[in-house]
Amino acid sequence: MEYGPTVFSSNNHASLVDRSDNYWEGDLQVSYLYRSWLTATADYTFRRNHSNLTAAQFSNSIVSLMLGWRY
């Protein structure tokens, strides 16, 4: 992602920076059908953002578990 020139200020000094990020995201989901009325699902999501601005970098993970039933 290219954001173009941006003005940042810190300690009363302004600077012009061309921000550039490299963002990616992956997801893995598994479901298991125990019975026609009962399922279990596990989901894992990973996100990462590399940037030429240290404050804009991040990575996170999300794990989800779900149990579902129909009646």
Tab-separated table of C-alpha atoms in Angstrom:
chain	number	residue	atom	x	y	z
A	1	MET	CA	0.000	0.000	0.000
A	2	GLU	CA	1.371	3.391	-0.948
A	3	TYR	CA	0.066	6.367	1.038
A	4	GLY	CA	2.077	9.138	-0.598
A	5	PRO	CA	3.743	12.032	1.237
A	6	THR	CA	2.518	12.653	4.774
A	7	VAL	CA	3.605	15.268	7.287
A	8	PHE	CA	4.536	13.969	10.732
A	9	SER	CA	5.534	16.155	13.630
A	10	SER	CA	7.362	15.220	16.798
A	11	ASN	CA	9.150	17.464	19.264
A	12	ASN	CA	8.147	20.543	17.233
A	13	HIS	CA	9.928	19.213	14.115
A	14	ALA	CA	7.889	18.467	11.006
A	15	SER	CA	9.078	15.928	8.471
A	16	LEU	CA	7.725	14.694	5.162
A	17	VAL	CA	7.644	10.895	4.838
A	18	ASP	CA	6.487	8.643	1.980
A	19	ARG	CA	4.731	5.898	3.906
A	20	SER	CA	4.758	2.443	2.363
A	21	ASP	CA	3.208	-0.644	3.999
A	22	ASN	CA	3.326	-4.344	3.211
A	23	TYR	CA	0.173	-5.933	4.699
A	24	TRP	CA	-0.831	-9.570	4.577
A	25	GLU	CA	-3.428	-11.736	6.253
A	26	GLY	CA	-3.970	-15.489	6.444
A	27	ASP	CA	-6.879	-17.550	7.734
A	28	LEU	CA	-7.325	-21.241	8.462
A	29	GLN	CA	-10.677	-22.767	9.405
A	30	VAL	CA	-11.539	-26.360	10.271
A	31	SER	CA	-15.042	-27.697	10.866
A	32	TYR	CA	-16.110	-31.112	12.096
A	33	LEU	CA	-19.648	-32.502	11.832
A	34	TYR	CA	-20.316	-34.794	14.833
A	35	ARG	CA	-23.964	-35.392	14.036
A	36	SER	CA	-26.392	-33.761	11.629
A	37	TRP	CA	-27.288	-31.370	14.469
A	38	LEU	CA	-23.862	-30.791	16.149
A	39	THR	CA	-20.730	-29.147	14.663
A	40	ALA	CA	-17.429	-27.825	16.024
A	41	THR	CA	-15.350	-25.170	14.265
A	42	ALA	CA	-11.862	-23.788	14.979
A	43	ASP	CA	-10.514	-20.698	13.209
A	44	TYR	CA	-7.059	-19.077	13.231
A	45	THR	CA	-6.362	-15.651	11.665
A	46	PHE	CA	-2.933	-13.997	11.453
A	47	ARG	CA	-2.309	-10.402	10.328
A	48	ARG	CA	0.982	-8.572	9.828
A	49	ASN	CA	1.800	-5.073	8.619
A	50	HIS	CA	5.387	-4.033	7.868
A	51	SER	CA	5.876	-0.304	7.327
A	52	ASN	CA	8.700	2.147	6.859
A	53	LEU	CA	7.134	3.940	9.877
A	54	THR	CA	7.782	2.008	13.067
A	55	ALA	CA	4.577	3.245	14.749
A	56	ALA	CA	2.450	1.769	11.920
A	57	GLN	CA	3.826	-1.788	12.206
A	58	PHE	CA	1.778	-4.490	13.889
A	59	SER	CA	1.004	-8.180	13.957
A	60	ASN	CA	-1.834	-10.005	15.674
A	61	SER	CA	-3.435	-13.416	15.902
A	62	ILE	CA	-7.023	-14.415	16.572
A	63	VAL	CA	-8.138	-17.888	17.618
A	64	SER	CA	-11.865	-18.693	17.560
A	65	LEU	CA	-13.680	-21.810	18.717
A	66	MET	CA	-17.348	-22.419	17.998
A	67	LEU	CA	-19.798	-25.146	18.885
A	68	GLY	CA	-23.059	-25.167	16.950
A	69	TRP	CA	-26.245	-27.153	17.132
A	70	ARG	CA	-29.543	-27.221	15.287
A	71	TYR	CA	-32.912	-28.206	16.673
